[in-house]
Short mmCIF file of N, CA and C in Angstrom, two decimals:
data_model
loop_
_atom_site.label_atom_id
_atom_site.label_comp_id
_atom_site.label_asym_id
_atom_site.label_seq_id
_atom_site.Cartn_x
_atom_site.Cartn_y
_atom_site.Cartn_z
N UNK A 1 -45.71 -141.03 48.49
CA UNK A 1 -46.30 -139.73 48.09
C UNK A 1 -45.09 -138.90 47.85
N UNK A 2 -44.03 -139.40 47.29
CA UNK A 2 -42.80 -138.62 46.91
C UNK A 2 -42.36 -138.61 45.55
N UNK A 3 -42.87 -139.52 44.69
CA UNK A 3 -42.32 -139.70 43.34
C UNK A 3 -42.32 -138.30 42.58
N UNK A 4 -43.47 -137.73 42.46
CA UNK A 4 -43.59 -136.49 41.61
C UNK A 4 -42.67 -135.48 42.35
N UNK A 5 -42.75 -135.38 43.69
CA UNK A 5 -41.79 -134.31 44.37
C UNK A 5 -40.30 -134.63 44.12
N UNK A 6 -39.94 -135.91 43.90
CA UNK A 6 -38.46 -136.24 43.63
C UNK A 6 -38.15 -135.67 42.17
N UNK A 7 -39.07 -135.74 41.37
CA UNK A 7 -38.89 -135.36 39.94
C UNK A 7 -38.70 -133.88 39.79
N UNK A 8 -39.68 -133.22 40.65
CA UNK A 8 -39.71 -131.77 40.62
C UNK A 8 -38.38 -131.20 41.24
N UNK A 9 -37.86 -131.84 42.28
CA UNK A 9 -36.60 -131.53 42.98
C UNK A 9 -35.37 -131.55 42.00
N UNK A 10 -35.41 -132.76 41.26
CA UNK A 10 -34.30 -132.95 40.23
C UNK A 10 -34.38 -131.95 39.19
N UNK A 11 -35.60 -131.46 38.82
CA UNK A 11 -35.63 -130.49 37.59
C UNK A 11 -35.31 -129.05 38.15
N UNK A 12 -35.64 -128.77 39.41
CA UNK A 12 -35.60 -127.45 39.92
C UNK A 12 -34.47 -127.14 40.89
N UNK A 13 -33.87 -128.23 41.38
CA UNK A 13 -32.71 -128.03 42.36
C UNK A 13 -31.73 -129.19 42.13
N UNK A 14 -31.24 -129.29 41.02
CA UNK A 14 -30.38 -130.55 40.57
C UNK A 14 -29.27 -130.75 41.41
N UNK A 15 -28.72 -129.70 42.07
CA UNK A 15 -27.55 -129.99 42.87
C UNK A 15 -27.76 -130.82 44.10
N UNK A 16 -29.07 -130.86 44.54
CA UNK A 16 -29.55 -131.61 45.70
C UNK A 16 -29.99 -133.03 45.40
N UNK A 17 -29.91 -133.58 44.18
CA UNK A 17 -30.44 -134.85 43.74
C UNK A 17 -29.34 -135.61 43.01
N UNK A 18 -29.02 -136.76 43.44
CA UNK A 18 -28.03 -137.58 42.77
C UNK A 18 -28.71 -138.41 41.65
N UNK A 19 -29.77 -139.04 42.16
CA UNK A 19 -30.63 -139.93 41.16
C UNK A 19 -32.01 -139.94 41.68
N UNK A 20 -32.92 -140.43 40.86
CA UNK A 20 -34.29 -140.42 41.09
C UNK A 20 -34.96 -141.87 40.70
N UNK A 21 -35.65 -142.44 41.55
CA UNK A 21 -36.43 -143.53 41.35
C UNK A 21 -37.89 -143.08 41.54
N UNK A 22 -38.66 -142.99 40.42
CA UNK A 22 -40.04 -142.41 40.58
C UNK A 22 -40.96 -143.54 40.30
N UNK A 23 -41.66 -143.90 41.17
CA UNK A 23 -42.75 -145.05 41.00
C UNK A 23 -44.08 -144.30 40.90
N UNK A 24 -44.68 -144.39 39.81
CA UNK A 24 -46.06 -143.73 39.57
C UNK A 24 -46.01 -142.19 39.89
N UNK A 25 -44.94 -141.61 39.62
CA UNK A 25 -44.98 -140.19 39.84
C UNK A 25 -45.28 -139.35 38.65
N UNK A 26 -46.44 -138.63 38.64
CA UNK A 26 -46.76 -137.96 37.46
C UNK A 26 -46.52 -136.46 37.58
N UNK A 27 -45.84 -136.00 36.57
CA UNK A 27 -45.66 -134.41 36.40
C UNK A 27 -46.81 -133.87 35.63
N UNK A 28 -47.92 -134.27 35.92
CA UNK A 28 -49.19 -133.87 35.14
C UNK A 28 -50.21 -133.47 36.01
N UNK A 29 -51.16 -132.75 35.63
CA UNK A 29 -52.43 -132.21 36.32
C UNK A 29 -53.24 -133.47 36.45
N UNK A 30 -53.74 -133.69 37.62
CA UNK A 30 -54.61 -134.80 37.88
C UNK A 30 -55.86 -134.70 37.01
N UNK A 31 -56.30 -135.90 36.76
CA UNK A 31 -57.76 -135.94 35.89
C UNK A 31 -58.86 -135.44 36.71
N UNK A 32 -59.82 -134.96 36.10
CA UNK A 32 -60.97 -134.54 36.68
C UNK A 32 -61.63 -135.42 37.69
N UNK A 33 -61.56 -136.67 37.41
CA UNK A 33 -62.20 -137.67 38.26
C UNK A 33 -61.49 -137.57 39.51
N UNK A 34 -60.09 -137.61 39.58
CA UNK A 34 -59.42 -137.52 40.90
C UNK A 34 -59.54 -136.42 41.60
N UNK A 35 -59.62 -135.31 40.93
CA UNK A 35 -60.05 -134.00 41.63
C UNK A 35 -61.35 -134.13 42.40
N UNK A 36 -62.38 -134.57 41.71
CA UNK A 36 -63.66 -134.83 42.29
C UNK A 36 -63.57 -135.86 43.55
N UNK A 37 -62.76 -136.83 43.33
CA UNK A 37 -62.59 -137.86 44.30
C UNK A 37 -61.95 -137.18 45.57
N UNK A 38 -60.91 -136.42 45.47
CA UNK A 38 -60.36 -135.71 46.64
C UNK A 38 -61.32 -134.79 47.14
N UNK A 39 -62.17 -133.95 46.32
CA UNK A 39 -63.08 -133.06 47.00
C UNK A 39 -64.10 -133.90 47.89
N UNK A 40 -64.57 -135.11 47.41
CA UNK A 40 -65.46 -135.91 48.18
C UNK A 40 -64.85 -136.56 49.34
N UNK A 41 -63.52 -136.64 49.43
CA UNK A 41 -62.87 -137.40 50.55
C UNK A 41 -62.05 -136.44 51.52
N UNK A 42 -61.75 -135.16 51.13
CA UNK A 42 -60.95 -134.26 51.79
C UNK A 42 -61.45 -134.19 53.26
N UNK A 43 -62.78 -134.24 53.46
CA UNK A 43 -63.21 -134.23 54.83
C UNK A 43 -62.70 -135.14 55.85
N UNK A 44 -62.26 -136.40 55.30
CA UNK A 44 -61.78 -137.40 56.11
C UNK A 44 -60.34 -136.87 56.67
N UNK A 45 -59.64 -136.22 55.87
CA UNK A 45 -58.26 -135.62 56.39
C UNK A 45 -58.57 -134.43 57.30
N UNK A 46 -59.47 -133.64 57.01
CA UNK A 46 -59.85 -132.41 57.75
C UNK A 46 -60.22 -132.94 59.21
N UNK A 47 -61.04 -134.06 59.34
CA UNK A 47 -61.40 -134.53 60.59
C UNK A 47 -60.47 -135.29 61.41
N UNK A 48 -59.33 -135.60 60.75
CA UNK A 48 -58.17 -136.41 61.26
C UNK A 48 -58.43 -138.01 61.12
N UNK A 49 -59.32 -138.27 60.20
CA UNK A 49 -59.54 -139.65 59.99
C UNK A 49 -58.54 -140.31 58.84
N UNK A 50 -57.34 -140.18 59.16
CA UNK A 50 -56.20 -140.50 58.17
C UNK A 50 -56.41 -141.93 57.73
N UNK A 51 -56.82 -142.81 58.62
CA UNK A 51 -56.82 -144.21 58.22
C UNK A 51 -58.08 -144.48 57.21
N UNK A 52 -59.16 -143.77 57.40
CA UNK A 52 -60.25 -143.90 56.40
C UNK A 52 -59.97 -143.26 55.02
N UNK A 53 -58.99 -142.06 55.10
CA UNK A 53 -58.65 -141.53 53.90
C UNK A 53 -57.68 -142.51 53.23
N UNK A 54 -56.73 -143.04 53.91
CA UNK A 54 -55.75 -144.01 53.32
C UNK A 54 -56.57 -145.28 52.69
N UNK A 55 -57.56 -145.79 53.42
CA UNK A 55 -58.24 -146.91 52.81
C UNK A 55 -58.89 -146.59 51.58
N UNK A 56 -59.55 -145.31 51.59
CA UNK A 56 -60.26 -144.87 50.34
C UNK A 56 -59.28 -144.67 49.24
N UNK A 57 -58.18 -144.19 49.43
CA UNK A 57 -57.02 -143.97 48.54
C UNK A 57 -56.64 -145.31 47.85
N UNK A 58 -56.49 -146.34 48.86
CA UNK A 58 -55.92 -147.72 48.21
C UNK A 58 -57.13 -148.26 47.39
N UNK A 59 -58.34 -148.09 47.86
CA UNK A 59 -59.45 -148.53 47.00
C UNK A 59 -59.42 -147.98 45.66
N UNK A 60 -59.19 -146.64 45.67
CA UNK A 60 -59.19 -145.93 44.34
C UNK A 60 -57.96 -146.48 43.43
N UNK A 61 -56.91 -146.59 43.95
CA UNK A 61 -55.74 -146.84 43.23
C UNK A 61 -55.43 -148.29 42.91
N UNK A 62 -55.99 -149.24 43.79
CA UNK A 62 -55.54 -150.53 43.66
C UNK A 62 -56.73 -151.62 43.80
N UNK A 63 -57.92 -151.09 44.38
CA UNK A 63 -59.24 -151.91 44.54
C UNK A 63 -59.25 -152.55 45.88
N UNK A 64 -60.61 -152.95 46.10
CA UNK A 64 -60.87 -153.47 47.42
C UNK A 64 -60.22 -154.69 47.76
N UNK A 65 -59.90 -155.60 46.80
CA UNK A 65 -59.09 -156.78 47.12
C UNK A 65 -57.73 -156.50 47.64
N UNK A 66 -57.13 -155.53 47.10
CA UNK A 66 -55.72 -155.12 47.48
C UNK A 66 -55.62 -154.58 48.96
N UNK A 67 -56.84 -153.88 49.10
CA UNK A 67 -57.07 -153.29 50.50
C UNK A 67 -57.08 -154.42 51.52
N UNK A 68 -58.00 -155.34 51.18
CA UNK A 68 -58.12 -156.48 52.01
C UNK A 68 -56.84 -157.36 52.27
N UNK A 69 -56.14 -157.60 51.34
CA UNK A 69 -54.80 -158.24 51.48
C UNK A 69 -53.97 -157.43 52.27
N UNK A 70 -53.92 -156.07 52.12
CA UNK A 70 -53.09 -155.22 52.96
C UNK A 70 -53.56 -155.23 54.35
N UNK A 71 -54.73 -155.25 54.78
CA UNK A 71 -55.29 -155.19 56.08
C UNK A 71 -55.10 -156.59 56.72
N UNK A 72 -54.92 -157.61 55.96
CA UNK A 72 -54.72 -159.07 56.34
C UNK A 72 -53.33 -159.13 57.03
N UNK A 73 -52.50 -158.17 56.90
CA UNK A 73 -51.26 -157.99 57.53
C UNK A 73 -51.21 -156.91 58.41
N UNK A 74 -51.80 -156.95 59.62
CA UNK A 74 -52.02 -155.75 60.39
C UNK A 74 -50.74 -154.86 60.91
N UNK A 75 -49.83 -155.81 61.05
CA UNK A 75 -48.45 -155.07 61.32
C UNK A 75 -47.99 -154.19 60.30
N UNK A 76 -48.12 -154.56 58.93
CA UNK A 76 -47.61 -153.94 57.80
C UNK A 76 -48.65 -152.70 57.68
N UNK A 77 -49.92 -152.94 57.70
CA UNK A 77 -50.94 -151.75 57.57
C UNK A 77 -50.64 -150.74 58.61
N UNK A 78 -50.50 -151.17 59.85
CA UNK A 78 -50.33 -150.19 60.84
C UNK A 78 -48.95 -149.31 60.59
N UNK A 79 -47.92 -150.11 60.17
CA UNK A 79 -46.55 -149.33 59.91
C UNK A 79 -46.91 -148.27 58.87
N UNK A 80 -47.46 -148.61 57.77
CA UNK A 80 -47.60 -147.75 56.58
C UNK A 80 -48.56 -146.53 56.88
N UNK A 81 -49.69 -146.89 57.61
CA UNK A 81 -50.74 -145.89 57.99
C UNK A 81 -49.99 -144.96 59.05
N UNK A 82 -49.30 -145.49 59.83
CA UNK A 82 -48.78 -144.55 60.93
C UNK A 82 -47.82 -143.51 60.36
N UNK A 83 -47.13 -143.69 59.07
CA UNK A 83 -46.52 -142.63 58.57
C UNK A 83 -47.32 -141.42 58.24
N UNK A 84 -48.52 -141.54 57.92
CA UNK A 84 -49.53 -140.45 57.82
C UNK A 84 -49.55 -139.60 59.07
N UNK A 85 -49.50 -140.34 60.17
CA UNK A 85 -49.64 -139.75 61.55
C UNK A 85 -48.55 -138.73 61.81
N UNK A 86 -47.53 -138.90 61.06
CA UNK A 86 -46.26 -137.89 61.18
C UNK A 86 -46.68 -136.58 60.80
N UNK A 87 -47.86 -136.47 60.05
CA UNK A 87 -48.30 -135.15 59.61
C UNK A 87 -49.31 -134.58 60.47
N UNK A 88 -49.45 -133.31 60.73
CA UNK A 88 -50.53 -132.81 61.46
C UNK A 88 -51.59 -132.62 60.32
N UNK A 89 -52.90 -132.40 60.79
CA UNK A 89 -54.04 -132.24 59.63
C UNK A 89 -53.65 -131.28 58.72
N UNK A 90 -53.15 -130.14 59.20
CA UNK A 90 -52.84 -128.96 58.28
C UNK A 90 -51.77 -129.35 57.25
N UNK A 91 -50.75 -129.99 57.81
CA UNK A 91 -49.72 -130.52 56.99
C UNK A 91 -50.14 -131.38 55.79
N UNK A 92 -51.03 -132.45 56.15
CA UNK A 92 -51.42 -133.41 55.11
C UNK A 92 -52.34 -132.72 54.25
N UNK A 93 -53.25 -131.93 54.67
CA UNK A 93 -54.09 -131.28 53.85
C UNK A 93 -53.42 -130.38 52.85
N UNK A 94 -52.27 -129.71 53.31
CA UNK A 94 -51.51 -128.89 52.42
C UNK A 94 -50.83 -129.71 51.23
N UNK A 95 -50.29 -130.88 51.64
CA UNK A 95 -49.67 -131.76 50.79
C UNK A 95 -50.66 -132.32 49.65
N UNK A 96 -51.82 -132.79 50.19
CA UNK A 96 -52.92 -133.27 49.17
C UNK A 96 -53.55 -132.22 48.43
N UNK A 97 -53.78 -130.93 48.97
CA UNK A 97 -54.37 -129.90 48.18
C UNK A 97 -53.47 -129.56 46.95
N UNK A 98 -52.11 -129.48 47.37
CA UNK A 98 -51.14 -129.24 46.30
C UNK A 98 -51.18 -130.32 45.26
N UNK A 99 -51.24 -131.52 45.59
CA UNK A 99 -51.34 -132.69 44.89
C UNK A 99 -52.46 -132.56 43.74
N UNK A 100 -53.54 -132.43 44.40
CA UNK A 100 -54.82 -132.30 43.57
C UNK A 100 -55.07 -131.03 42.89
N UNK A 101 -54.12 -129.97 42.96
CA UNK A 101 -54.51 -128.85 42.25
C UNK A 101 -53.27 -128.49 41.29
N UNK A 102 -52.28 -129.60 41.23
CA UNK A 102 -51.12 -129.45 40.44
C UNK A 102 -51.42 -129.19 38.93
N UNK A 103 -50.45 -128.53 38.26
CA UNK A 103 -50.64 -128.29 36.88
C UNK A 103 -49.71 -129.23 36.21
N UNK A 104 -49.73 -129.26 34.90
CA UNK A 104 -48.84 -130.05 34.03
C UNK A 104 -47.37 -129.28 34.00
N UNK A 105 -46.42 -130.21 34.52
CA UNK A 105 -45.01 -129.57 34.33
C UNK A 105 -44.06 -130.54 33.82
N UNK A 106 -44.53 -131.28 32.80
CA UNK A 106 -43.76 -132.27 32.12
C UNK A 106 -42.52 -131.63 31.48
N UNK A 107 -42.76 -130.48 30.86
CA UNK A 107 -41.52 -129.81 30.29
C UNK A 107 -40.48 -129.58 31.11
N UNK A 108 -40.73 -129.23 32.36
CA UNK A 108 -39.65 -129.04 33.30
C UNK A 108 -38.78 -130.28 33.52
N UNK A 109 -39.22 -131.47 33.36
CA UNK A 109 -38.50 -132.61 33.51
C UNK A 109 -37.32 -132.77 32.40
N UNK A 110 -37.46 -132.03 31.39
CA UNK A 110 -36.35 -132.02 30.34
C UNK A 110 -35.08 -131.59 30.94
N UNK A 111 -35.12 -130.84 32.01
CA UNK A 111 -33.84 -130.34 32.55
C UNK A 111 -33.21 -131.22 33.59
N UNK A 112 -33.76 -132.46 33.72
CA UNK A 112 -33.22 -133.30 34.73
C UNK A 112 -32.06 -133.96 34.03
N UNK A 113 -30.88 -134.04 34.63
CA UNK A 113 -29.72 -134.62 34.09
C UNK A 113 -29.15 -135.64 34.94
N UNK A 114 -29.67 -136.02 36.15
CA UNK A 114 -29.31 -137.11 37.01
C UNK A 114 -29.72 -138.53 36.46
N UNK A 115 -29.26 -139.45 36.86
CA UNK A 115 -29.89 -140.89 36.37
C UNK A 115 -31.34 -140.99 36.99
N UNK A 116 -32.19 -141.51 36.18
CA UNK A 116 -33.62 -141.50 36.51
C UNK A 116 -34.20 -142.93 36.08
N UNK A 117 -34.93 -143.59 37.12
CA UNK A 117 -35.52 -144.98 36.79
C UNK A 117 -36.91 -144.72 37.12
N UNK A 118 -37.94 -144.82 36.06
CA UNK A 118 -39.22 -144.64 36.25
C UNK A 118 -39.95 -146.10 36.24
N UNK A 119 -40.74 -146.22 37.32
CA UNK A 119 -41.33 -147.45 37.39
C UNK A 119 -42.91 -147.22 37.35
N UNK A 120 -43.57 -147.84 36.44
CA UNK A 120 -45.12 -147.61 36.17
C UNK A 120 -45.86 -148.85 36.27
N UNK A 121 -47.07 -148.86 36.90
CA UNK A 121 -47.90 -149.81 36.86
C UNK A 121 -48.87 -149.93 35.54
N UNK A 122 -48.85 -151.13 34.86
CA UNK A 122 -49.49 -151.24 33.67
C UNK A 122 -50.96 -150.98 33.68
N UNK A 123 -51.60 -151.17 35.04
CA UNK A 123 -52.99 -151.00 35.12
C UNK A 123 -53.36 -149.66 35.77
N UNK A 124 -52.37 -148.73 36.10
CA UNK A 124 -52.50 -147.50 36.70
C UNK A 124 -53.34 -146.59 35.69
N UNK A 125 -54.22 -145.85 36.26
CA UNK A 125 -54.91 -144.81 35.46
C UNK A 125 -54.30 -143.34 35.55
N UNK A 126 -53.42 -143.23 36.49
CA UNK A 126 -52.73 -141.85 36.75
C UNK A 126 -51.58 -141.97 37.62
N UNK A 127 -50.48 -141.98 36.86
CA UNK A 127 -50.17 -141.84 35.47
C UNK A 127 -50.39 -143.16 34.70
N UNK A 128 -51.05 -143.04 33.59
CA UNK A 128 -51.16 -144.37 32.74
C UNK A 128 -49.83 -144.58 32.21
N UNK A 129 -49.67 -145.64 31.47
CA UNK A 129 -48.44 -146.10 30.78
C UNK A 129 -48.00 -145.10 29.81
N UNK A 130 -48.84 -144.58 28.97
CA UNK A 130 -48.47 -143.73 27.92
C UNK A 130 -47.77 -142.42 28.56
N UNK A 131 -48.42 -141.93 29.74
CA UNK A 131 -47.83 -140.83 30.53
C UNK A 131 -46.47 -141.12 30.89
N UNK A 132 -46.38 -142.26 31.44
CA UNK A 132 -44.86 -142.67 31.99
C UNK A 132 -43.85 -142.77 30.77
N UNK A 133 -44.35 -143.26 29.53
CA UNK A 133 -43.48 -143.27 28.47
C UNK A 133 -43.11 -141.84 28.04
N UNK A 134 -44.19 -140.85 27.99
CA UNK A 134 -43.78 -139.46 27.75
C UNK A 134 -42.83 -139.04 28.68
N UNK A 135 -42.91 -139.22 29.99
CA UNK A 135 -42.04 -138.72 31.01
C UNK A 135 -40.64 -139.36 30.64
N UNK A 136 -40.58 -140.58 30.43
CA UNK A 136 -39.19 -141.20 30.30
C UNK A 136 -38.57 -140.64 28.91
N UNK A 137 -39.35 -140.33 27.91
CA UNK A 137 -38.83 -139.77 26.73
C UNK A 137 -38.31 -138.25 26.92
N UNK A 138 -38.93 -137.61 27.93
CA UNK A 138 -38.59 -136.21 28.12
C UNK A 138 -37.32 -136.08 28.93
N UNK A 139 -37.09 -136.96 29.84
CA UNK A 139 -35.90 -136.88 30.64
C UNK A 139 -34.70 -137.60 29.86
N UNK A 140 -33.58 -136.95 29.65
CA UNK A 140 -32.44 -137.56 28.84
C UNK A 140 -31.97 -138.75 29.59
N UNK A 141 -31.93 -139.90 28.99
CA UNK A 141 -31.35 -141.10 29.52
C UNK A 141 -32.12 -141.82 30.49
N UNK A 142 -33.42 -141.36 30.68
CA UNK A 142 -34.29 -142.14 31.83
C UNK A 142 -34.72 -143.55 31.37
N UNK A 143 -34.70 -144.39 32.38
CA UNK A 143 -35.11 -145.78 32.13
C UNK A 143 -36.64 -145.87 32.59
N UNK A 144 -37.38 -146.65 31.76
CA UNK A 144 -38.69 -147.00 32.11
C UNK A 144 -38.92 -148.50 32.27
N UNK A 145 -39.51 -148.77 33.36
CA UNK A 145 -39.97 -150.17 33.65
C UNK A 145 -41.37 -150.28 33.85
N UNK A 146 -42.07 -150.92 32.98
CA UNK A 146 -43.65 -151.13 33.32
C UNK A 146 -43.89 -152.48 33.91
N UNK A 147 -44.54 -152.57 34.99
CA UNK A 147 -45.00 -153.67 35.59
C UNK A 147 -46.48 -154.09 35.00
N UNK A 148 -46.43 -155.02 33.94
CA UNK A 148 -47.72 -155.09 33.26
C UNK A 148 -48.91 -155.23 33.93
N UNK A 149 -49.06 -155.97 35.03
CA UNK A 149 -50.22 -156.16 35.86
C UNK A 149 -50.23 -155.27 37.00
N UNK A 150 -49.42 -154.35 37.17
CA UNK A 150 -49.14 -153.58 38.39
C UNK A 150 -50.14 -152.47 38.41
N UNK A 151 -50.74 -152.09 39.52
CA UNK A 151 -51.62 -150.97 39.83
C UNK A 151 -50.76 -149.69 40.12
N UNK A 152 -51.38 -148.59 40.80
CA UNK A 152 -50.69 -147.41 41.08
C UNK A 152 -49.60 -147.60 42.06
N UNK A 153 -49.54 -148.64 42.76
CA UNK A 153 -48.43 -149.01 43.73
C UNK A 153 -47.87 -150.20 43.37
N UNK A 154 -47.29 -150.28 42.23
CA UNK A 154 -46.61 -151.64 41.87
C UNK A 154 -45.57 -152.24 42.85
N UNK A 155 -44.95 -151.37 43.64
CA UNK A 155 -43.95 -151.74 44.69
C UNK A 155 -44.64 -152.42 45.74
N UNK A 156 -45.93 -152.37 45.94
CA UNK A 156 -46.76 -153.00 46.93
C UNK A 156 -47.22 -154.36 46.42
N UNK A 157 -47.78 -154.45 45.14
CA UNK A 157 -48.41 -155.62 44.62
C UNK A 157 -47.37 -156.58 43.92
N UNK A 158 -46.23 -155.95 43.41
CA UNK A 158 -45.21 -156.68 42.67
C UNK A 158 -43.94 -156.39 43.36
N UNK A 159 -43.78 -156.60 44.63
CA UNK A 159 -42.49 -156.19 45.34
C UNK A 159 -41.23 -156.72 44.81
N UNK A 160 -41.21 -157.99 44.66
CA UNK A 160 -39.77 -158.52 44.10
C UNK A 160 -39.37 -158.08 42.74
N UNK A 161 -40.28 -157.90 41.88
CA UNK A 161 -40.07 -157.35 40.55
C UNK A 161 -39.58 -155.88 40.73
N UNK A 162 -40.31 -155.12 41.32
CA UNK A 162 -39.88 -153.58 41.62
C UNK A 162 -38.57 -153.59 42.38
N UNK A 163 -38.27 -154.51 43.35
CA UNK A 163 -37.04 -154.53 44.02
C UNK A 163 -35.85 -154.78 43.17
N UNK A 164 -36.15 -155.82 42.32
CA UNK A 164 -34.99 -156.11 41.44
C UNK A 164 -34.82 -155.12 40.40
N UNK A 165 -35.76 -154.33 39.89
CA UNK A 165 -35.52 -153.13 39.03
C UNK A 165 -34.71 -152.00 39.74
N UNK A 166 -35.13 -151.77 41.09
CA UNK A 166 -34.41 -150.69 41.82
C UNK A 166 -32.91 -151.30 42.07
N UNK A 167 -32.64 -152.58 42.34
CA UNK A 167 -31.33 -153.12 42.55
C UNK A 167 -30.54 -152.83 41.34
N UNK A 168 -31.01 -153.33 40.17
CA UNK A 168 -30.31 -153.00 39.11
C UNK A 168 -29.95 -151.66 38.72
N UNK A 169 -30.91 -150.67 38.91
CA UNK A 169 -30.65 -149.38 38.61
C UNK A 169 -29.50 -148.83 39.63
N UNK A 170 -29.61 -149.17 40.87
CA UNK A 170 -28.57 -148.74 41.82
C UNK A 170 -27.16 -149.30 41.38
N UNK A 171 -27.29 -150.49 41.07
CA UNK A 171 -25.87 -151.05 40.62
C UNK A 171 -25.40 -150.43 39.44
N UNK A 172 -26.28 -150.02 38.49
CA UNK A 172 -25.86 -149.46 37.26
C UNK A 172 -25.22 -147.89 37.60
N UNK A 173 -25.81 -147.26 38.44
CA UNK A 173 -25.27 -146.03 38.90
C UNK A 173 -24.24 -146.12 39.86
N UNK A 174 -23.84 -147.27 40.24
CA UNK A 174 -22.72 -147.40 41.15
C UNK A 174 -23.02 -147.23 42.71
N UNK A 175 -24.24 -147.42 43.13
CA UNK A 175 -24.61 -147.59 44.55
C UNK A 175 -24.99 -148.83 45.01
#
């Protein structure tokens, strides 16, 4: 939940950012369907049901089969979901309310001057591939890699491919 934030930081506080790897990070206003989804699931976060919220989000972004595969590895599932527990209810609500009320700020991304690697899932609905292409075209020198069969979290479903893209990007920028 930091890809769009990383882009925003690079655009607005460039001295604090050396490079950005943005996986499914949209500098766009969320679609109305996503806003309605959040409105119907916000109560889960309000009541502290972070795991139920997480499961619903994975279902939305990746599908029921992906959630079942994820839950079949309980140690991995617990580790990922436990990161949400670092938030208080108020903190997670603030983060998600901001996410779902965000406006389009693609033009701000034209100010980014650090190296940027954008990784997009070819099956993602937000941001879709065309949105990711527009983002890459807006940021001078940005690289775009599309995982053709990848969902919103291609780093989870196509781990080896995404890790190789990240490795190559880091080597290219000398890290």
